[in-house]
Coordinates of C-alpha atoms in Angstrom, one line a residue:
M27 CA 32.6 127.7 -45.1
M28 CA 29.2 128.5 -44.4
L29 CA 27.3 125.4 -44.2
A30 CA 25.8 125.1 -41.1
P31 CA 24.5 128.4 -41.0
L32 CA 22.2 127.9 -44.3
A33 CA 21.5 124.4 -43.4
T34 CA 20.1 125.7 -39.9
L35 CA 18.1 128.7 -42.2
A36 CA 16.6 126.0 -44.5
F37 CA 15.6 123.7 -41.5
L38 CA 13.9 126.7 -40.1
A39 CA 12.1 127.7 -42.8
A40 CA 10.7 124.2 -43.3
L41 CA 9.5 124.4 -40.1
W42 CA 7.9 128.0 -40.6
L43 CA 6.2 126.5 -43.8
L44 CA 5.2 123.6 -42.3
A45 CA 3.2 125.7 -39.1
V46 CA 1.9 127.9 -41.8
I47 CA -0.3 125.2 -43.7
I48 CA -0.9 123.1 -40.0
A49 CA -2.5 126.7 -39.2
E50 CA -4.6 126.9 -42.5
M51 CA -5.9 123.5 -41.9
L52 CA -6.7 123.9 -38.5
G53 CA -8.5 127.6 -39.5
E54 CA -10.5 125.8 -41.9
S55 CA -11.7 123.0 -40.0
G56 CA -10.7 124.0 -36.2
A57 CA -14.5 124.8 -35.4
K58 CA -15.6 121.2 -36.9
I59 CA -12.8 119.4 -33.9
A60 CA -13.7 121.3 -31.3
A61 CA -17.2 120.5 -31.9
A62 CA -16.4 116.8 -32.0
L63 CA -14.1 117.1 -29.2
N64 CA -16.9 118.5 -27.1
G65 CA -19.6 115.9 -28.3
R66 CA -21.5 118.4 -30.4
S67 CA -20.6 116.6 -33.7
P68 CA -22.4 117.2 -36.7
L69 CA -22.6 113.5 -37.5
A70 CA -23.8 112.4 -34.4
T71 CA -27.0 115.0 -34.2
A72 CA -30.1 114.0 -36.4
P73 CA -30.2 115.2 -40.0
R74 CA -32.6 118.2 -40.5
I75 CA -33.9 117.0 -43.7
R76 CA -36.5 114.4 -43.0
P77 CA -36.0 111.2 -45.5
I78 CA -38.3 111.1 -48.3
A79 CA -40.6 107.8 -47.9
G80 CA -41.0 105.3 -51.1
R81 CA -43.0 102.6 -52.1
V82 CA -41.8 100.0 -54.0
S83 CA -44.3 97.9 -56.0
Q84 CA -44.2 94.2 -56.0
R85 CA -44.2 94.1 -59.6
S86 CA -40.8 96.2 -59.8
R87 CA -38.8 93.9 -58.1
P88 CA -37.2 91.0 -60.1
R89 CA -38.1 87.6 -58.6
T90 CA -35.4 85.6 -56.5
L91 CA -34.8 82.3 -58.2
R92 CA -34.2 79.9 -56.1
A93 CA -31.4 77.2 -56.6
Q94 CA -32.7 74.0 -57.6
P95 CA -30.1 71.1 -56.5
R96 CA -29.6 68.7 -59.3
L97 CA -27.2 65.2 -58.3
R98 CA -24.5 64.9 -60.7
A99 CA -22.3 61.6 -61.4
A100 CA -19.0 61.9 -59.9
A101 CA -16.3 62.1 -62.4

């Protein structure tokens, strides 16, 4: 039978499909990966947008309840 050539063809087709998928993934994020390997990751740099400073008033914060220990009789 012609089982070996068909199995080889299926294996090579699967390898080709895997290579195409990996190439597509690297094409989308390859620049980010190269920048991270060179130490220029966007996560390592300071953000370009300044954080907005806000004030929290004392009235808006709920007061913390302090636990008051009580002695209980042993059962």
